[in-house]
Amino acid sequence: ALAMLDRTLEAMARGGMYDQLDGGFARYSVDAGWVVPHFEKMLYDNAQLARVYAHRVRLGPAPLAARIATETCEFVIGRLATAQGGFASALDADTVVDGHSHEGLTYAWTPAQLTEVLGADDGERARELLAVSAGATFEDGASTLQLPTDPADPRWWADTRARGRAARDERPQPARDDKVVTSWNGLAVAALADAGVILRRPDLVRAARGCADHLLQTHVVEGRLRRVSRDGIVGPVAGVLDDHGNLAEGLLALHQATREAAYLTAAADLLDLALTHFRDVDGTWHDTADDAEALFARPRSDSDNAEPSGLSSVAGALLTYAALTGSSDHRRAAEGALAQGAATAVAAPRFAGWLLAVGEAAATGPLQVAVVGAGRDAAELLDTVRLCPSPGLVLAHGLPDAEGQPLLAGRPLVDGRATAYVCRGFVCDTPVTDAAALTRRLAGSAPLGASG
C-alpha cells in the first residue's frame, strides 16, 4: 500500500497536473500519464492533497512530499486568500483573451517562450528539465511543464522557477471564483493546521487560524451555519451537512495545533447542530437540516467523491471530538454514521475513501496523547507525537489541568519535567519524559509498513 501511495503521489507531483512554477494542483489529468490537466484549480482538491502529502512525511523521510505539501499550501495562501482571511473557491481553467476562452493558455509554454524569458542557455536547460520540446504535449506547439527528475542544482532551479513565475504573471490570467464556501474552507483549515505542525511552519497555522476566525465570525448567523460568503458578506443559503462536518474537522485540527480551547468549543457547537438538525430519530443522517426548505425528497448521500460526503465528514469530526473529550455520545454517533455508509464501502470502496479512513481511525483508536509542560523538552515530545502516523491519534498539550482540555485533567508533570501520557479511552500507560521513550511507546500504535 505504501508503494502504491508513493507512486501515485510522485506521478501527480511530477506531471503536468501539478503547477511546477507556482505550486498547487489542477483538478484532474485527462491522460493516463498525468501530462495534460483540466487546468481548473479547486480549493477542495488542493486542501485535501496538501494534507495527504504532509501526512506522508509522518511515514518516514519524504523530501518530495514535504516540498509538494509546502508549495501547495503556499499556493492556497498566495493565490486563493481573500482580504477577510478565507479562501476563494477556484481559479478557472480558461483564460479569456479578446472575448475568447483558451484553456491552459496561462500555463503552457513553447520552447521559444522559455528561451525568451530565460535566455538561450538557461532556456535550453529548462526545456530539458521540464519536458518541453518541439513535439509539444499540449496545443499550438506548447507543452505543460513536468518535472520528471529533481534538478541537479537546487539554487539554479529556485531562481529559474521564480523568473518563470514572474513572467507567467504578466500573461492574461484565469478568473478567480471568490466565493468562500464553508465546507471547502474547513478542509483548508485542517490542511494548513496539520501541514504547519508537521513541517514546522507556524505561518501555515496562522493562516488556518485566520480562516477559522473569519468563518466563525461571518458564517455563523444567529447560532446557525451558512454555506457561502463573498467579500465578507454572508449569503442566505443554509449550511448543509458537509459544511458542519468539514468545518468541525478543521477546527479540531486547529485546536490540536494551537491548544486553544475556543476551537474545541466551536467544533462542539457545530457537531451539536449537526446532531440536532441533520440526524433523524432512527439515526439516519441527511444532507439538509430538518428545518431547511422542504423538497420532494430530503437528500442524503453515503458516498464520497472529489470531496468527503457530509456523512463521512461528520463521522470523522465526531470521532475526533469523542477522542479529545471522552464523550461516549459522540463516539456512538460516529459509529452510527459509519454504519450508515458501510454498504457503500463494501459495494463501491472507490466512493468511500474518506469513510474508510474514518473507519480505520475508529478501529485503531482512540489513541490519546497528552503532553504537559513547556519549553524545549515539551517541544521535543510534541514533535514526536506530531510525526506519529497512527490512525485515530489525537493530541492535547499545555499546562496540567488546563481549562477546556479534558485530556490534560489530572496529568501532572513528572519530576518537574515535561511529560507525555499515552492513553486509550483515558486509560494511560506509565508517563514518559523523553522523546526516545515516547517514540517507543507510540511505535506499537503505528500502522503496518510505517517507519521513521
XYZ file of C-alpha atoms in Angstrom, residues 50-444:
395
model
C -1.727 19.258 0.747
C -2.874 17.333 3.805
C -2.131 13.974 2.182
C 1.396 14.998 1.176
C 2.011 16.423 4.661
C 0.797 13.218 6.300
C 3.124 11.201 4.062
C 6.004 12.850 5.907
C 4.845 11.028 9.029
C 5.631 7.669 7.418
C 9.349 8.344 7.082
C 11.728 10.580 5.135
C 9.873 12.035 2.149
C 11.511 15.190 0.776
C 9.307 15.268 -2.324
C 6.126 15.008 -0.245
C 7.359 17.732 2.111
C 8.109 20.040 -0.804
C 4.775 19.478 -2.508
C 2.845 19.963 0.733
C 4.700 23.208 1.354
C 4.269 24.576 -2.158
C 0.590 23.619 -2.306
C -0.126 25.375 0.989
C 1.774 28.410 -0.288
C -0.329 28.352 -3.464
C -3.553 28.283 -1.441
C -2.412 31.210 0.687
C -0.797 33.155 -2.143
C -3.445 32.774 -4.829
C -6.730 31.940 -3.109
C -6.654 34.014 0.093
C -9.312 36.695 0.453
C -8.966 40.001 2.260
C -11.086 38.679 5.134
C -8.892 35.635 5.790
C -10.910 32.990 3.979
C -10.038 31.237 0.743
C -11.644 31.574 -2.675
C -13.194 28.553 -4.323
C -11.182 28.172 -7.515
C -9.149 29.526 -10.381
C -10.842 28.982 -13.736
C -9.481 26.563 -16.310
C -9.843 29.097 -19.117
C -8.086 32.365 -19.784
C -10.192 34.892 -21.700
C -8.408 36.917 -24.405
C -10.337 39.245 -26.724
C -13.590 37.662 -25.663
C -12.460 34.116 -26.414
C -11.706 31.436 -23.824
C -8.497 29.442 -24.077
C -7.954 26.591 -21.649
C -4.400 26.367 -20.341
C -3.200 29.484 -22.132
C -1.678 30.927 -18.959
C 0.183 27.737 -18.032
C 1.562 26.156 -21.233
C 4.960 27.027 -22.738
C 6.671 26.709 -26.104
C 10.438 26.225 -26.348
C 10.725 29.749 -27.785
C 8.873 31.257 -24.812
C 11.240 29.638 -22.328
C 14.216 30.956 -24.292
C 12.720 34.440 -24.423
C 12.263 34.546 -20.650
C 15.362 32.660 -19.505
C 17.901 33.227 -22.245
C 19.476 30.673 -24.537
C 21.492 28.639 -22.014
C 19.012 28.609 -19.150
C 16.146 28.190 -21.596
C 17.679 25.047 -23.067
C 18.409 23.700 -19.610
C 14.831 24.397 -18.502
C 13.377 22.772 -21.626
C 15.219 19.548 -20.873
C 14.285 19.625 -17.199
C 10.602 20.463 -17.773
C 9.992 18.158 -20.762
C 9.240 20.999 -23.189
C 10.115 20.109 -26.773
C 9.181 20.899 -30.344
C 6.915 17.852 -30.265
C 4.659 19.571 -27.731
C 2.431 17.859 -25.201
C -0.492 20.301 -25.336
C -1.862 22.567 -28.080
C -0.449 25.007 -30.646
C 3.111 23.807 -30.169
C 3.033 24.387 -26.411
C 3.648 21.949 -23.564
C 2.619 21.580 -19.982
C 5.523 21.751 -17.559
C 6.606 18.490 -15.961
C 9.468 17.725 -13.590
C 10.410 14.070 -14.175
C 13.559 14.361 -12.047
C 14.803 16.770 -9.440
C 17.168 19.476 -10.766
C 20.858 18.903 -10.149
C 21.294 22.483 -8.920
C 18.507 23.488 -6.496
C 19.701 27.112 -6.334
C 19.543 27.429 -10.122
C 16.091 25.863 -10.139
C 14.794 28.191 -7.436
C 15.955 31.201 -9.461
C 14.616 29.770 -12.725
C 11.296 28.924 -11.148
C 10.932 32.449 -9.771
C 11.779 34.004 -13.145
C 9.319 31.771 -14.944
C 6.592 32.516 -12.430
C 7.166 36.260 -12.691
C 6.990 36.113 -16.489
C 3.858 34.000 -16.378
C 2.210 36.508 -14.036
C 2.488 39.042 -16.869
C 0.294 36.884 -19.101
C -3.508 37.112 -19.123
C -4.749 35.251 -16.067
C -7.714 32.951 -15.446
C -10.563 34.406 -13.432
C -10.925 33.614 -9.747
C -14.154 32.379 -8.185
C -14.192 34.444 -4.990
C -16.958 32.574 -3.177
C -15.852 31.433 0.286
C -17.514 28.045 0.803
C -17.681 26.878 4.404
C -17.054 23.195 3.692
C -14.064 23.759 1.421
C -12.564 26.306 3.801
C -12.931 23.785 6.608
C -10.811 21.384 4.567
C -8.248 24.163 4.084
C -8.121 24.901 7.822
C -7.391 21.240 8.561
C -4.720 21.037 5.866
C -2.920 24.207 6.900
C -3.043 23.303 10.587
C -1.685 19.793 10.026
C 0.939 20.843 7.485
C 2.018 23.691 9.722
C 2.852 21.455 12.657
C 4.271 18.546 10.621
C 6.507 20.812 8.514
C 7.213 23.244 11.373
C 5.704 26.173 9.515
C 3.899 28.386 12.061
C 2.855 30.738 9.263
C 0.618 27.994 7.873
C -1.037 27.559 11.269
C -1.593 31.327 11.423
C -3.332 31.184 8.050
C -5.531 28.353 9.320
C -6.397 30.409 12.367
C -7.278 33.460 10.256
C -9.577 31.392 8.061
C -11.272 29.696 11.004
C -11.846 33.006 12.774
C -13.368 34.510 9.628
C -15.749 31.573 9.204
C -16.851 31.637 12.830
C -17.377 35.394 12.787
C -19.068 35.649 9.385
C -20.671 32.321 8.527
C -22.351 31.678 11.881
C -25.523 33.799 11.973
C -27.902 33.666 14.913
C -26.412 30.394 16.018
C -26.727 28.640 12.632
C -24.139 27.990 9.954
C -24.368 29.498 6.468
C -22.747 27.945 3.399
C -21.115 30.785 1.466
C -19.922 34.379 1.617
C -18.256 36.781 -0.786
C -16.289 39.936 0.023
C -17.090 39.379 3.683
C -20.872 39.357 3.149
C -22.538 36.073 4.014
C -25.295 34.733 1.779
C -28.683 33.400 2.837
C -28.064 29.748 1.935
C -28.076 27.494 4.982
C -25.133 25.228 5.643
C -25.527 21.565 4.733
C -24.066 18.540 6.487
C -20.598 18.680 4.915
C -20.281 22.342 5.939
C -20.736 21.298 9.558
C -18.532 18.216 9.299
C -15.625 19.727 7.400
C -15.540 22.932 9.434
C -15.657 20.932 12.669
C -12.822 18.762 11.333
C -10.751 21.857 10.584
C -11.438 23.386 13.997
C -10.408 20.169 15.747
C -7.145 20.042 13.774
C -6.538 23.694 14.624
C -7.278 23.069 18.291
C -4.654 20.325 18.342
C -2.151 22.614 16.608
C -2.719 25.656 18.823
C -4.136 24.152 22.079
C -6.800 26.897 22.053
C -9.912 25.587 23.786
C -12.149 28.010 21.867
C -11.753 25.959 18.697
C -12.713 22.762 20.530
C -15.807 24.533 21.869
C -16.733 25.854 18.424
C -16.405 22.354 16.957
C -18.670 21.034 19.709
C -21.304 23.638 18.844
C -21.239 22.651 15.164
C -21.495 18.960 15.964
C -24.408 19.608 18.311
C -26.148 21.462 15.483
C -25.489 18.525 13.174
C -26.799 16.013 15.699
C -29.913 18.087 16.319
C -30.846 19.057 12.770
C -29.337 16.521 10.341
C -29.976 13.179 12.081
C -33.379 11.508 12.272
C -34.683 9.849 15.397
C -33.728 6.494 13.840
C -30.119 7.699 13.448
C -30.202 8.319 9.688
C -28.102 11.288 8.548
C -29.325 13.690 5.837
C -27.525 16.379 3.858
C -30.075 19.101 4.676
C -31.383 20.225 8.041
C -34.786 19.223 9.393
C -35.913 22.852 9.185
C -34.479 23.567 5.717
C -36.627 24.243 2.662
C -38.895 21.258 2.096
C -38.009 19.300 -1.049
C -39.729 16.434 -2.841
C -37.269 14.106 -1.108
C -34.857 15.045 1.647
C -31.407 14.497 0.118
C -28.787 12.206 1.602
C -25.582 10.780 0.173
C -23.487 7.998 1.622
C -20.688 8.174 -0.953
C -17.508 10.220 -1.176
C -16.340 11.697 -4.437
C -13.881 14.521 -5.118
C -14.588 15.693 -1.577
C -15.909 13.923 1.508
C -19.624 13.369 1.742
C -21.455 15.051 4.567
C -21.819 11.645 6.215
C -18.081 10.895 6.111
C -17.040 14.363 7.195
C -19.323 14.425 10.213
C -18.333 10.865 11.146
C -14.674 11.886 11.223
C -15.292 15.035 13.244
C -17.489 13.195 15.752
C -14.827 10.530 16.189
C -12.050 13.063 16.779
C -14.153 15.094 19.184
C -15.014 11.963 21.149
C -11.338 11.059 21.446
C -10.408 14.549 22.636
C -13.180 14.783 25.222
C -14.145 11.245 26.144
C -17.732 11.788 25.016
C -19.340 8.381 24.551
C -22.378 10.014 22.926
C -20.254 11.455 20.135
C -18.408 8.158 19.719
C -21.706 6.288 19.301
C -22.902 8.902 16.803
C -19.693 8.452 14.798
C -20.150 4.696 14.774
C -23.739 5.141 13.626
C -22.626 7.308 10.723
C -20.006 4.720 9.762
C -22.653 2.012 9.835
C -24.852 4.053 7.503
C -22.049 4.211 4.944
C -20.966 0.591 5.315
C -22.949 -0.670 2.319
C -21.233 1.839 0.042
C -17.815 0.903 1.446
C -18.459 -2.773 0.666
C -20.102 -2.337 -2.737
C -18.039 0.566 -4.102
C -14.978 1.308 -1.929
C -13.726 3.754 -4.547
C -16.573 6.009 -3.384
C -15.866 5.547 0.319
C -12.284 6.725 0.625
C -12.851 9.219 3.424
C -15.315 6.920 5.169
C -12.800 4.056 5.132
C -10.144 6.324 6.619
C -12.537 7.276 9.418
C -13.346 3.600 9.877
C -9.653 2.776 10.218
C -9.285 5.517 12.831
C -12.283 4.113 14.707
C -10.894 0.585 14.634
C -7.352 1.630 15.597
C -8.058 4.446 18.039
C -8.692 6.341 20.049
C -5.015 6.886 20.791
C -4.960 9.900 23.070
C -1.685 11.663 23.798
C -1.411 14.424 26.373
C 1.793 16.456 26.594
C 2.030 18.661 29.663
C 4.697 21.259 30.272
C 6.521 23.925 28.300
C 9.942 24.693 26.886
C 12.345 22.665 24.781
C 11.548 19.307 26.389
C 7.840 19.746 25.705
C 8.590 20.799 22.122
C 10.578 17.601 21.529
C 7.718 15.497 22.863
C 5.225 17.375 20.680
C 7.362 16.891 17.562
C 7.480 13.166 18.290
C 3.706 12.906 18.591
C 3.057 15.035 15.519
C 5.126 12.691 13.379
C 3.306 9.572 14.579
C 1.188 8.139 11.714
C -1.235 6.104 13.826
C -4.879 6.477 12.723
C -7.143 7.665 15.490
C -4.437 9.651 17.294
C -5.416 12.910 18.954
C -3.143 15.332 20.798
C -3.679 17.708 23.684
C -0.881 19.897 25.022
C -0.443 22.646 27.556
C -0.063 23.024 31.285
C -1.530 20.398 33.628
C -5.279 20.751 34.146
C -5.540 23.495 31.509
C -9.114 24.705 31.255
C -11.123 23.373 28.342
C -8.809 20.427 27.593
C -10.168 17.227 29.156
C -7.091 15.172 28.198
C -4.905 17.376 30.396
C -7.013 16.919 33.511
C -5.130 15.086 36.253
C -1.934 14.864 34.182
C 0.871 16.315 36.332
C 4.491 16.898 35.435
C 6.836 14.093 36.451
C 9.805 15.312 38.492
C 9.089 18.816 37.267
C 9.758 17.829 33.633
C 7.552 17.986 30.544
C 5.650 14.722 30.392
C 3.732 12.703 27.820
C 0.780 10.453 28.629
C -0.228 7.860 26.029
C -3.790 6.722 26.669
C -6.598 4.666 25.192
C -10.045 5.626 26.366
C -8.487 7.786 29.079
C -6.628 4.740 30.437
C -2.972 5.689 30.277
C 0.369 3.919 30.192
C 3.142 4.980 32.541
C 4.040 8.587 31.658
C 7.339 9.296 29.890
C 9.568 12.350 29.927
C 11.909 11.888 26.965
C 11.295 11.706 23.233
C 13.027 8.357 22.708
C 10.803 6.644 25.254
C 7.739 8.293 23.713
C 8.772 7.060 20.261
C 8.938 3.513 21.579
C 5.595 3.899 23.305
C 3.932 5.127 20.102
C 5.648 2.600 17.814
C 3.226 -0.149 18.769
